[in-house]
Short mmCIF file of C-alpha atoms in Angstrom, two decimals:
data_model
loop_
_atom_site.label_atom_id
_atom_site.label_comp_id
_atom_site.label_asym_id
_atom_site.label_seq_id
_atom_site.Cartn_x
_atom_site.Cartn_y
_atom_site.Cartn_z
CA ASP A 76 66.72 29.29 121.95
CA ALA A 77 69.80 28.37 120.21
CA GLY A 78 68.65 29.10 116.71
CA VAL A 79 69.17 27.04 113.62
CA ILE A 80 72.27 25.28 113.97
CA GLN A 81 74.75 24.22 111.05
CA SER A 82 77.70 22.30 110.80
CA PRO A 83 80.46 22.56 109.52
CA ARG A 84 80.81 26.12 109.39
CA HIS A 85 83.54 25.91 106.86
CA GLU A 86 84.76 22.93 104.80
CA VAL A 87 87.42 22.75 102.13
CA THR A 88 87.20 19.34 100.19
CA GLU A 89 88.83 17.79 97.14
CA MET A 90 86.98 17.48 93.99
CA GLY A 91 85.17 14.13 93.98
CA GLN A 92 84.96 13.70 97.84
CA GLU A 93 81.64 13.34 99.51
CA VAL A 94 80.27 16.38 101.57
CA THR A 95 77.67 16.11 104.12
CA LEU A 96 76.13 19.14 105.68
CA ARG A 97 74.20 19.02 108.78
CA CYS A 98 71.33 21.10 110.26
CA LYS A 99 69.58 21.26 113.68
CA PRO A 100 66.35 23.28 113.13
CA ILE A 101 64.70 25.40 115.82
CA SER A 102 62.64 22.91 118.23
CA GLY A 103 58.81 22.95 117.05
CA HIS A 104 59.54 24.18 113.84
CA ASP A 105 57.74 22.12 111.28
CA TYR A 106 59.31 23.44 108.20
CA LEU A 107 62.86 23.05 107.18
CA PHE A 108 64.78 24.52 104.26
CA TRP A 109 68.01 24.10 102.34
CA TYR A 110 69.36 27.22 100.52
CA ARG A 111 72.41 27.93 98.31
CA GLN A 112 74.10 30.99 97.83
CA THR A 113 76.50 32.30 95.33
CA MET A 114 77.61 35.34 94.01
CA MET A 115 76.44 34.44 90.59
CA ARG A 116 73.15 33.20 91.41
CA GLY A 117 72.28 34.72 94.55
CA LEU A 118 70.15 32.88 97.11
CA GLU A 119 68.33 29.82 95.84
CA LEU A 120 65.91 27.40 97.41
CA LEU A 121 67.11 23.74 97.08
CA ILE A 122 64.63 21.89 99.07
CA TYR A 123 62.01 22.07 101.69
CA PHE A 124 60.50 19.83 104.26
CA ASN A 125 57.34 19.69 106.36
CA ASN A 126 57.06 17.39 109.03
CA ASN A 127 60.07 15.52 107.84
CA VAL A 128 58.56 15.02 104.32
CA PRO A 129 60.26 16.58 101.35
CA ILE A 130 57.77 18.84 99.68
CA ASP A 131 59.56 20.37 96.83
CA ASP A 132 62.98 19.61 95.50
CA SER A 133 62.72 21.28 92.37
CA GLY A 134 65.69 23.31 93.33
CA MET A 135 68.16 20.50 93.78
CA PRO A 136 70.49 20.87 91.16
CA GLU A 137 71.27 17.63 90.18
CA ASP A 138 71.41 14.04 91.06
CA ARG A 139 74.72 14.43 93.02
CA PHE A 140 72.80 16.43 95.63
CA SER A 141 70.40 14.63 98.19
CA ALA A 142 68.93 15.60 101.26
CA LYS A 143 67.24 13.92 104.29
CA MET A 144 65.32 14.64 107.34
CA PRO A 145 65.05 11.40 109.58
CA ASN A 146 63.58 13.30 112.32
CA ALA A 147 62.24 16.53 113.32
CA SER A 148 65.47 17.73 115.10
CA PHE A 149 68.10 16.78 112.05
CA SER A 150 68.66 17.10 108.34
CA THR A 151 71.50 16.65 106.15
CA LEU A 152 72.43 17.88 102.64
CA LYS A 153 74.85 15.51 101.01
CA ILE A 154 76.94 16.42 97.72
CA GLN A 155 78.31 13.21 96.15
CA PRO A 156 80.87 13.45 94.24
CA SER A 157 81.50 17.34 94.81
CA GLU A 158 82.64 19.58 92.04
CA PRO A 159 84.39 22.99 92.33
CA ARG A 160 81.13 24.51 91.07
CA ASP A 161 79.44 23.44 94.29
CA SER A 162 81.60 25.96 96.22
CA ALA A 163 79.00 28.01 98.00
CA VAL A 164 77.41 29.02 101.11
CA TYR A 165 74.66 26.55 102.23
CA PHE A 166 72.08 27.90 104.48
CA CYS A 167 69.60 25.80 106.51
CA ALA A 168 66.52 27.35 107.85
CA SER A 169 63.34 26.53 109.63
CA SER A 170 59.99 27.90 110.45
CA TRP A 171 57.01 27.13 112.49
CA THR A 172 54.39 27.63 110.05
CA PHE A 173 53.86 28.19 106.31
CA SER A 174 54.69 31.93 106.00
CA GLY A 175 57.10 34.35 104.78
CA ASN A 176 57.67 36.15 108.33
CA THR A 177 58.62 33.26 110.27
CA ILE A 178 61.77 31.71 108.46
CA TYR A 179 64.96 31.70 110.73
CA PHE A 180 68.10 31.04 108.76
CA GLY A 181 71.12 29.40 110.26
CA GLU A 182 74.64 30.93 109.95
CA GLY A 183 75.52 28.79 106.96
CA SER A 184 78.22 26.41 106.11
CA TRP A 185 80.78 27.52 103.92
CA LEU A 186 81.84 24.95 101.25
CA THR A 187 85.04 25.27 99.11
CA VAL A 188 85.52 22.37 96.55
CA VAL A 189 89.16 22.40 95.03
CA ASP B 76 54.93 35.69 90.63
CA ALA B 77 55.62 39.42 91.02
CA LYS B 78 59.13 40.44 90.56
CA THR B 79 60.88 43.30 92.44
CA THR B 80 63.55 45.22 91.62
CA GLN B 81 65.85 47.42 93.83
CA PRO B 82 68.83 49.69 93.54
CA PRO B 83 72.18 47.54 93.80
CA SER B 84 73.61 49.73 96.40
CA MET B 85 72.84 52.77 98.81
CA ASP B 86 74.98 54.81 101.35
CA CYS B 87 73.49 56.25 104.47
CA ALA B 88 74.91 58.60 107.08
CA GLU B 89 74.76 57.06 110.58
CA GLY B 90 71.91 58.41 112.70
CA ARG B 91 69.92 59.42 109.76
CA ALA B 92 66.98 57.50 108.17
CA ALA B 93 67.74 54.96 105.56
CA ASN B 94 64.78 54.96 102.84
CA LEU B 95 65.25 51.76 100.69
CA PRO B 96 63.01 51.68 97.73
CA CYS B 97 61.55 48.62 95.88
CA ASN B 98 59.47 48.34 92.83
CA HIS B 99 56.96 45.66 92.40
CA SER B 100 54.83 47.01 89.64
CA THR B 101 53.38 43.55 88.72
CA ILE B 102 52.53 42.45 92.07
CA SER B 103 49.10 40.67 92.49
CA GLY B 104 46.36 41.70 95.07
CA ASN B 105 47.19 38.72 97.39
CA GLU B 106 50.73 39.24 97.40
CA TYR B 107 52.80 40.59 100.58
CA VAL B 108 55.72 42.55 100.33
CA TYR B 109 58.35 40.78 102.67
CA TRP B 110 61.75 42.48 103.59
CA TYR B 111 64.56 40.56 104.92
CA ARG B 112 68.38 41.58 105.29
CA GLN B 113 71.42 39.66 105.43
CA ILE B 114 74.53 41.01 107.52
CA HIS B 115 77.51 39.93 106.20
CA SER B 116 78.47 36.31 106.89
CA GLN B 117 75.14 35.62 108.26
CA GLY B 118 71.93 34.07 107.02
CA PRO B 119 69.04 36.49 106.19
CA GLN B 120 66.89 38.01 108.91
CA TYR B 121 63.32 38.77 108.61
CA ILE B 122 62.47 42.36 109.05
CA ILE B 123 58.79 43.32 108.23
CA HIS B 124 56.04 42.48 106.03
CA GLY B 125 52.80 44.09 104.68
CA LEU B 126 49.79 43.88 102.42
CA LYS B 127 48.21 47.19 101.71
CA ASN B 128 48.60 49.14 104.86
CA ASN B 129 51.83 50.77 106.30
CA GLU B 130 53.50 48.92 108.96
CA THR B 131 56.00 49.41 111.68
CA ASN B 132 57.84 47.31 114.24
CA GLU B 133 60.88 47.51 116.42
CA MET B 134 63.09 47.18 113.62
CA ALA B 135 61.79 49.43 110.61
CA SER B 136 58.63 50.87 108.95
CA LEU B 137 57.20 49.66 105.68
CA ILE B 138 55.35 52.29 103.51
CA ILE B 139 53.39 50.83 100.51
CA THR B 140 52.12 52.80 97.95
CA GLU B 141 48.29 53.00 97.46
CA ASP B 142 48.49 51.31 94.16
CA ARG B 143 50.99 48.87 95.73
CA LYS B 144 53.53 49.10 92.72
CA SER B 145 56.31 50.21 95.07
CA SER B 146 57.39 50.37 98.65
CA THR B 147 59.91 51.76 100.88
CA LEU B 148 61.57 50.36 103.89
CA ILE B 149 62.69 52.82 106.46
CA LEU B 150 65.29 52.34 109.19
CA PRO B 151 64.42 55.63 111.10
CA HIS B 152 67.96 55.93 112.87
CA ALA B 153 70.71 53.67 110.84
CA THR B 154 73.56 52.60 112.89
CA LEU B 155 76.91 50.91 111.58
CA ARG B 156 75.02 47.54 112.52
CA ASP B 157 72.31 48.18 109.62
CA THR B 158 74.90 47.65 107.16
CA ALA B 159 73.71 44.89 104.90
CA VAL B 160 71.97 43.58 101.91
CA TYR B 161 68.45 44.18 102.18
CA TYR B 162 65.90 41.88 100.05
CA CYS B 163 62.29 42.85 98.99
CA ILE B 164 60.15 39.98 98.23
CA ALA B 165 56.87 39.61 97.01
CA TRP B 166 54.92 36.47 97.61
CA ASP B 167 51.22 35.56 98.43
CA GLY B 168 52.03 33.16 101.51
CA LYS B 169 50.31 30.30 99.94
CA THR B 170 52.10 28.90 96.84
CA SER B 171 55.34 26.91 97.38
CA TYR B 172 58.11 28.49 99.02
CA ASP B 173 60.18 28.56 95.82
CA LYS B 174 58.46 31.47 94.85
CA VAL B 175 59.92 33.33 97.70
CA ILE B 176 62.59 34.91 95.53
CA PHE B 177 65.64 36.66 97.06
CA GLY B 178 66.96 38.79 94.27
CA PRO B 179 70.29 40.70 94.30
CA GLY B 180 68.82 43.15 96.90
CA THR B 181 70.21 46.49 97.82
CA SER B 182 73.47 46.70 99.61
CA LEU B 183 73.26 49.43 102.36
CA SER B 184 76.40 51.02 103.77
CA VAL B 185 75.95 52.91 106.67
CA ILE B 186 78.75 55.39 107.02
CA PRO B 187 79.89 56.98 110.26
#
């Protein structure tokens, strides 16, 4: 299996620009997660989906952030407009069941907003 | 939700056992202890979990005290590739995933 695939791996963008991060979960996984990791705040859950439906988006920092999952094999996390404080590593993860030992993470998208 | 505390960093000689402690004194009876690790520039990776009994798999062993207030992750023969941040998480497996809290973890350095 190819694992969770994220793109882009690295992105540098200017403040105010729209950023779209993409994720392909492991085939057959019903849960998809978006996390953000910074030095200050550590690893934070932003939102997660079950069967393409958002279940909990309480971690989404503000309205500039949005996430969609149009089908079982694709999800996006969009930031519009981006700000320097959005600079972080964004991880996508997926799981085939609701448990704590079946979460598989991608390699992350490293975002720098200048 | 139980909070966990871990030492910020530890060193271990290559080939020796690495014993990573975790304190979870407020853990509730239905909360499991999960361990994940994050190698630099990669996403976290599941290692092992347990409720009451000690557990062992191909990666590590987990020792949970009888009162369940603390646990120890044991890497029996640490290698350089085990250098990573290790996270101890307490979660009941039923409430929302936002209760799966990755704290600061322990940064383990395996030294040649």
